[in-house]
Amino acid sequence: MEVFSSLADGILLALMPINLMLILIGVTVGLFIGAMPGLGSVNGVAILLPITFLVPPSSAIIFLAAIYYGAMYGGAISSVTLGIPGASTAVATTFDGRPLALQGRASLALVTAALASFVGGTVATVLFTLFAPLLATMALSFGPPEIFALMLLAFATFVGLGGDDIPKTIFSICFGLVLATVGFDTISGEPRLVLFDIQGFLRGIGFIVLAIGVYGIGEMIWTIEQTRGEVTTTNPKMTAKGLIADSKEATKKGWKGTLIGSFLGFFVGVLPAAGATPGSLMSYGVAKMLSRTPEEYGKGSPDGVAAPEAANNSASTGSMLPMLTLGIPGSPTTAILLGGMVIWGLTPGPRLFLDQSEFVWGLIGSFYISNLAAVLINLAFIPLFVWMLRMPFTILAPLIFVLSIVGGFAASRSMHDLWLIVIFGLGAFFMRKFDYPLAPAVLAIVLGPIAEPTLRQSLLLSSGDPMIFLNRPIAGPITVIAIFLILLPAFKLLRRKKAAAAN
């Protein structure tokens, strides 16, 4: 009963006029951001993070979470109408959404995506409500060794599940960790890596500066370079008269994929550093595997649209759980939210539910409201989104650059930070050019300031004995799993060599 009482208080807090207004604005802005190729939730939250300094922390997190929700919905818009995913989370939606649009059934694809997203978000929010307090209570037993073990697991998840290019993933993580050490040592107070004695580096590398540079400037340069300003458009038929019929058909043909994506996406999203993209791709594959008509996938199956859309919305909610309860971001977007919470003076982790219960339950209450607002606004604005997406990148790109520069300068009013934004933007572009993943570096920037002090505190507790990470009942299993994930690519390589030798 205490959970439902806290949830009711959280919903009432989210329904306060200022918070309700921020939800509606955030969802609407998020839909536009998610629908524009080259942007997505990470970029939108990073660019608009400085605006949150004008409101209380509880309202700020509600606003950013609403943008996150809206962007997850909006990603399907360009995937269906243009065949270009609005973000990586909507890649799987393109597989069947675009064929439906080419068949003149874009309305069915967009309605299916909206309804599946609503169901996925609702299921995930209910699971979040029921399990978050339990996980928070369990997390109270976490000390420095356990927290560092979780940080190690987060990095290991990227290394072990990062595909074949493990060296580049490790390099990206190490590069982020190096950037995280710039500035004053939190324990000794000594300055570190202050390049050329530039005083601006004494403050460290600001997370907002990195996020806006990488996701605002860098991603837009990458998009322009890839598309050369040319975007293919389509004229989907979407009428109010067929909305009810499309809704019925979407429910009839997409319910199985929606259920698979809702539950699988949530549990993948909860995993540290997993995020919505692997959840949506996994859900698409599982839905196709379990379908009675797998041959329809890739040719315009509503179920192929429903599964990834339900998954990426469910995973976006699930990724909030480790961020709030353990201080570990579940995705690049929640990494930015985590950085924002630190800036606002909040400490994500085990005690957040006890020390800042109003903040946490207000956020959970806003999930329900944001989800309902997102599906209604999405359905109402579909024709407008299609018109907006015909805007050429030659107009869109300068707007993004201006927003990035203004947002970066507003955070610190420092020209030093503006130069860093440009440098990080160019660096991110060249990393993408040479196929170096950006997400591990960004997460390392966020987790580095947490991992380093907990590592040093743990070694101080054990008089320098690293076995403290294996001897403790909670830290031990987590460390073993992390080590296994780190060594997993080596095992796969050995198996491939043995198979090749046998043949």
PDB file of N, CA and C in Angstrom, residues 182-228:
ATOM      1  N   VAL A 182      40.531  14.928 -15.930  1.00  0.00           N
ATOM      2  CA  VAL A 182      41.021  16.301 -16.084  1.00  0.00           C
ATOM      3  C   VAL A 182      40.471  17.166 -14.949  1.00  0.00           C
ATOM      4  N   GLY A 183      41.316  17.991 -14.366  1.00  0.00           N
ATOM      5  CA  GLY A 183      40.893  18.859 -13.269  1.00  0.00           C
ATOM      6  C   GLY A 183      41.554  18.469 -11.963  1.00  0.00           C
ATOM      7  N   PHE A 184      40.907  18.817 -10.853  1.00  0.00           N
ATOM      8  CA  PHE A 184      41.461  18.529  -9.535  1.00  0.00           C
ATOM      9  C   PHE A 184      41.152  17.101  -9.104  1.00  0.00           C
ATOM     10  N   ASP A 185      42.121  16.442  -8.508  1.00  0.00           N
ATOM     11  CA  ASP A 185      41.933  15.126  -7.904  1.00  0.00           C
ATOM     12  C   ASP A 185      40.987  15.277  -6.713  1.00  0.00           C
ATOM     13  N   THR A 186      39.910  14.472  -6.701  1.00  0.00           N
ATOM     14  CA  THR A 186      38.910  14.620  -5.647  1.00  0.00           C
ATOM     15  C   THR A 186      39.412  14.193  -4.276  1.00  0.00           C
ATOM     16  N   ILE A 187      40.483  13.402  -4.221  1.00  0.00           N
ATOM     17  CA  ILE A 187      40.998  12.930  -2.928  1.00  0.00           C
ATOM     18  C   ILE A 187      42.220  13.734  -2.486  1.00  0.00           C
ATOM     19  N   SER A 188      43.194  13.914  -3.364  1.00  0.00           N
ATOM     20  CA  SER A 188      44.421  14.629  -2.978  1.00  0.00           C
ATOM     21  C   SER A 188      44.337  16.127  -3.226  1.00  0.00           C
ATOM     22  N   GLY A 189      43.444  16.539  -4.136  1.00  0.00           N
ATOM     23  CA  GLY A 189      43.318  17.952  -4.454  1.00  0.00           C
ATOM     24  C   GLY A 189      44.339  18.472  -5.444  1.00  0.00           C
ATOM     25  N   GLU A 190      45.188  17.598  -5.983  1.00  0.00           N
ATOM     26  CA  GLU A 190      46.204  18.006  -6.944  1.00  0.00           C
ATOM     27  C   GLU A 190      45.593  18.176  -8.342  1.00  0.00           C
ATOM     28  N   PRO A 191      46.023  19.187  -9.113  1.00  0.00           N
ATOM     29  CA  PRO A 191      45.539  19.335 -10.495  1.00  0.00           C
ATOM     30  C   PRO A 191      46.118  18.251 -11.398  1.00  0.00           C
ATOM     31  N   ARG A 192      45.292  17.772 -12.333  1.00  0.00           N
ATOM     32  CA  ARG A 192      45.716  16.695 -13.229  1.00  0.00           C
ATOM     33  C   ARG A 192      45.362  17.044 -14.672  1.00  0.00           C
ATOM     34  N   LEU A 193      46.285  16.737 -15.585  1.00  0.00           N
ATOM     35  CA  LEU A 193      46.069  16.879 -17.028  1.00  0.00           C
ATOM     36  C   LEU A 193      45.565  18.266 -17.414  1.00  0.00           C
ATOM     37  N   VAL A 194      46.134  19.290 -16.803  1.00  0.00           N
ATOM     38  CA  VAL A 194      45.794  20.672 -17.161  1.00  0.00           C
ATOM     39  C   VAL A 194      46.666  21.044 -18.364  1.00  0.00           C
ATOM     40  N   LEU A 195      46.134  20.871 -19.556  1.00  0.00           N
ATOM     41  CA  LEU A 195      46.902  21.010 -20.784  1.00  0.00           C
ATOM     42  C   LEU A 195      47.342  22.457 -20.992  1.00  0.00           C
ATOM     43  N   PHE A 196      48.627  22.638 -21.284  1.00  0.00           N
ATOM     44  CA  PHE A 196      49.210  23.943 -21.603  1.00  0.00           C
ATOM     45  C   PHE A 196      48.921  24.992 -20.524  1.00  0.00           C
ATOM     46  N   ASP A 197      48.689  24.532 -19.305  1.00  0.00           N
ATOM     47  CA  ASP A 197      48.396  25.422 -18.176  1.00  0.00           C
ATOM     48  C   ASP A 197      47.188  26.325 -18.421  1.00  0.00           C
ATOM     49  N   ILE A 198      46.249  25.859 -19.227  1.00  0.00           N
ATOM     50  CA  ILE A 198      45.021  26.622 -19.478  1.00  0.00           C
ATOM     51  C   ILE A 198      44.115  26.493 -18.251  1.00  0.00           C
ATOM     52  N   GLN A 199      43.762  27.635 -17.661  1.00  0.00           N
ATOM     53  CA  GLN A 199      43.030  27.628 -16.401  1.00  0.00           C
ATOM     54  C   GLN A 199      41.643  26.984 -16.518  1.00  0.00           C
ATOM     55  N   GLY A 200      41.069  27.035 -17.703  1.00  0.00           N
ATOM     56  CA  GLY A 200      39.740  26.453 -17.877  1.00  0.00           C
ATOM     57  C   GLY A 200      39.695  24.973 -17.589  1.00  0.00           C
ATOM     58  N   PHE A 201      40.832  24.270 -17.775  1.00  0.00           N
ATOM     59  CA  PHE A 201      40.856  22.829 -17.531  1.00  0.00           C
ATOM     60  C   PHE A 201      40.844  22.492 -16.047  1.00  0.00           C
ATOM     61  N   LEU A 202      41.106  23.468 -15.183  1.00  0.00           N
ATOM     62  CA  LEU A 202      41.055  23.198 -13.746  1.00  0.00           C
ATOM     63  C   LEU A 202      39.639  22.823 -13.307  1.00  0.00           C
ATOM     64  N   ARG A 203      38.645  23.287 -14.039  1.00  0.00           N
ATOM     65  CA  ARG A 203      37.252  22.937 -13.715  1.00  0.00           C
ATOM     66  C   ARG A 203      36.907  21.536 -14.205  1.00  0.00           C
ATOM     67  N   GLY A 204      37.793  20.933 -14.967  1.00  0.00           N
ATOM     68  CA  GLY A 204      37.505  19.627 -15.541  1.00  0.00           C
ATOM     69  C   GLY A 204      36.767  19.771 -16.863  1.00  0.00           C
ATOM     70  N   ILE A 205      36.460  18.642 -17.469  1.00  0.00           N
ATOM     71  CA  ILE A 205      35.686  18.625 -18.711  1.00  0.00           C
ATOM     72  C   ILE A 205      34.212  18.568 -18.335  1.00  0.00           C
ATOM     73  N   GLY A 206      33.490  19.643 -18.578  1.00  0.00           N
ATOM     74  CA  GLY A 206      32.073  19.671 -18.237  1.00  0.00           C
ATOM     75  C   GLY A 206      31.278  18.670 -19.066  1.00  0.00           C
ATOM     76  N   PHE A 207      30.382  17.981 -18.399  1.00  0.00           N
ATOM     77  CA  PHE A 207      29.609  16.966 -19.114  1.00  0.00           C
ATOM     78  C   PHE A 207      28.721  17.594 -20.181  1.00  0.00           C
ATOM     79  N   ILE A 208      28.143  18.758 -19.893  1.00  0.00           N
ATOM     80  CA  ILE A 208      27.290  19.416 -20.879  1.00  0.00           C
ATOM     81  C   ILE A 208      28.092  19.762 -22.126  1.00  0.00           C
ATOM     82  N   VAL A 209      29.316  20.237 -21.916  1.00  0.00           N
ATOM     83  CA  VAL A 209      30.190  20.580 -23.037  1.00  0.00           C
ATOM     84  C   VAL A 209      30.440  19.353 -23.910  1.00  0.00           C
ATOM     85  N   LEU A 210      30.771  18.230 -23.281  1.00  0.00           N
ATOM     86  CA  LEU A 210      31.031  17.005 -24.027  1.00  0.00           C
ATOM     87  C   LEU A 210      29.782  16.531 -24.755  1.00  0.00           C
ATOM     88  N   ALA A 211      28.645  16.517 -24.059  1.00  0.00           N
ATOM     89  CA  ALA A 211      27.416  15.987 -24.648  1.00  0.00           C
ATOM     90  C   ALA A 211      26.964  16.822 -25.841  1.00  0.00           C
ATOM     91  N   ILE A 212      26.994  18.156 -25.689  1.00  0.00           N
ATOM     92  CA  ILE A 212      26.567  19.012 -26.792  1.00  0.00           C
ATOM     93  C   ILE A 212      27.552  18.908 -27.954  1.00  0.00           C
ATOM     94  N   GLY A 213      28.843  18.853 -27.652  1.00  0.00           N
ATOM     95  CA  GLY A 213      29.825  18.737 -28.719  1.00  0.00           C
ATOM     96  C   GLY A 213      29.687  17.445 -29.498  1.00  0.00           C
ATOM     97  N   VAL A 214      29.568  16.328 -28.767  1.00  0.00           N
ATOM     98  CA  VAL A 214      29.510  15.017 -29.413  1.00  0.00           C
ATOM     99  C   VAL A 214      28.188  14.806 -30.133  1.00  0.00           C
ATOM    100  N   TYR A 215      27.072  15.063 -29.436  1.00  0.00           N
ATOM    101  CA  TYR A 215      25.763  14.732 -29.990  1.00  0.00           C
ATOM    102  C   TYR A 215      25.091  15.886 -30.728  1.00  0.00           C
ATOM    103  N   GLY A 216      25.483  17.115 -30.433  1.00  0.00           N
ATOM    104  CA  GLY A 216      24.901  18.229 -31.153  1.00  0.00           C
ATOM    105  C   GLY A 216      25.692  18.552 -32.412  1.00  0.00           C
ATOM    106  N   ILE A 217      26.993  18.870 -32.249  1.00  0.00           N
ATOM    107  CA  ILE A 217      27.834  19.252 -33.387  1.00  0.00           C
ATOM    108  C   ILE A 217      28.289  18.026 -34.178  1.00  0.00           C
ATOM    109  N   GLY A 218      28.870  17.045 -33.461  1.00  0.00           N
ATOM    110  CA  GLY A 218      29.455  15.893 -34.142  1.00  0.00           C
ATOM    111  C   GLY A 218      28.456  15.087 -34.945  1.00  0.00           C
ATOM    112  N   GLU A 219      27.315  14.768 -34.346  1.00  0.00           N
ATOM    113  CA  GLU A 219      26.327  13.946 -35.042  1.00  0.00           C
ATOM    114  C   GLU A 219      25.742  14.668 -36.247  1.00  0.00           C
ATOM    115  N   MET A 220      25.557  15.993 -36.141  1.00  0.00           N
ATOM    116  CA  MET A 220      24.999  16.722 -37.270  1.00  0.00           C
ATOM    117  C   MET A 220      26.000  16.787 -38.427  1.00  0.00           C
ATOM    118  N   ILE A 221      27.288  16.985 -38.114  1.00  0.00           N
ATOM    119  CA  ILE A 221      28.305  16.953 -39.173  1.00  0.00           C
ATOM    120  C   ILE A 221      28.300  15.582 -39.856  1.00  0.00           C
ATOM    121  N   TRP A 222      28.192  14.536 -39.041  1.00  0.00           N
ATOM    122  CA  TRP A 222      28.160  13.174 -39.591  1.00  0.00           C
ATOM    123  C   TRP A 222      26.953  12.974 -40.499  1.00  0.00           C
ATOM    124  N   THR A 223      25.793  13.463 -40.075  1.00  0.00           N
ATOM    125  CA  THR A 223      24.574  13.304 -40.876  1.00  0.00           C
ATOM    126  C   THR A 223      24.694  14.045 -42.200  1.00  0.00           C
ATOM    127  N   ILE A 224      25.219  15.267 -42.161  1.00  0.00           N
ATOM    128  CA  ILE A 224      25.384  16.040 -43.388  1.00  0.00           C
ATOM    129  C   ILE A 224      26.370  15.344 -44.327  1.00  0.00           C
ATOM    130  N   GLU A 225      27.455  14.833 -43.766  1.00  0.00           N
ATOM    131  CA  GLU A 225      28.464  14.170 -44.587  1.00  0.00           C
ATOM    132  C   GLU A 225      27.911  12.907 -45.236  1.00  0.00           C
ATOM    133  N   GLN A 226      27.050  12.201 -44.514  1.00  0.00           N
ATOM    134  CA  GLN A 226      26.492  10.957 -45.050  1.00  0.00           C
ATOM    135  C   GLN A 226      25.423  11.209 -46.100  1.00  0.00           C
ATOM    136  N   THR A 227      24.565  12.204 -45.885  1.00  0.00           N
ATOM    137  CA  THR A 227      23.436  12.426 -46.786  1.00  0.00           C
ATOM    138  C   THR A 227      23.738  13.432 -47.883  1.00  0.00           C
ATOM    139  N   ARG A 228      24.794  14.254 -47.659  1.00  0.00           N
ATOM    140  CA  ARG A 228      25.129  15.321 -48.609  1.00  0.00           C
ATOM    141  C   ARG A 228      23.953  16.265 -48.816  1.00  0.00           C
TER     142      ARG A 228
END
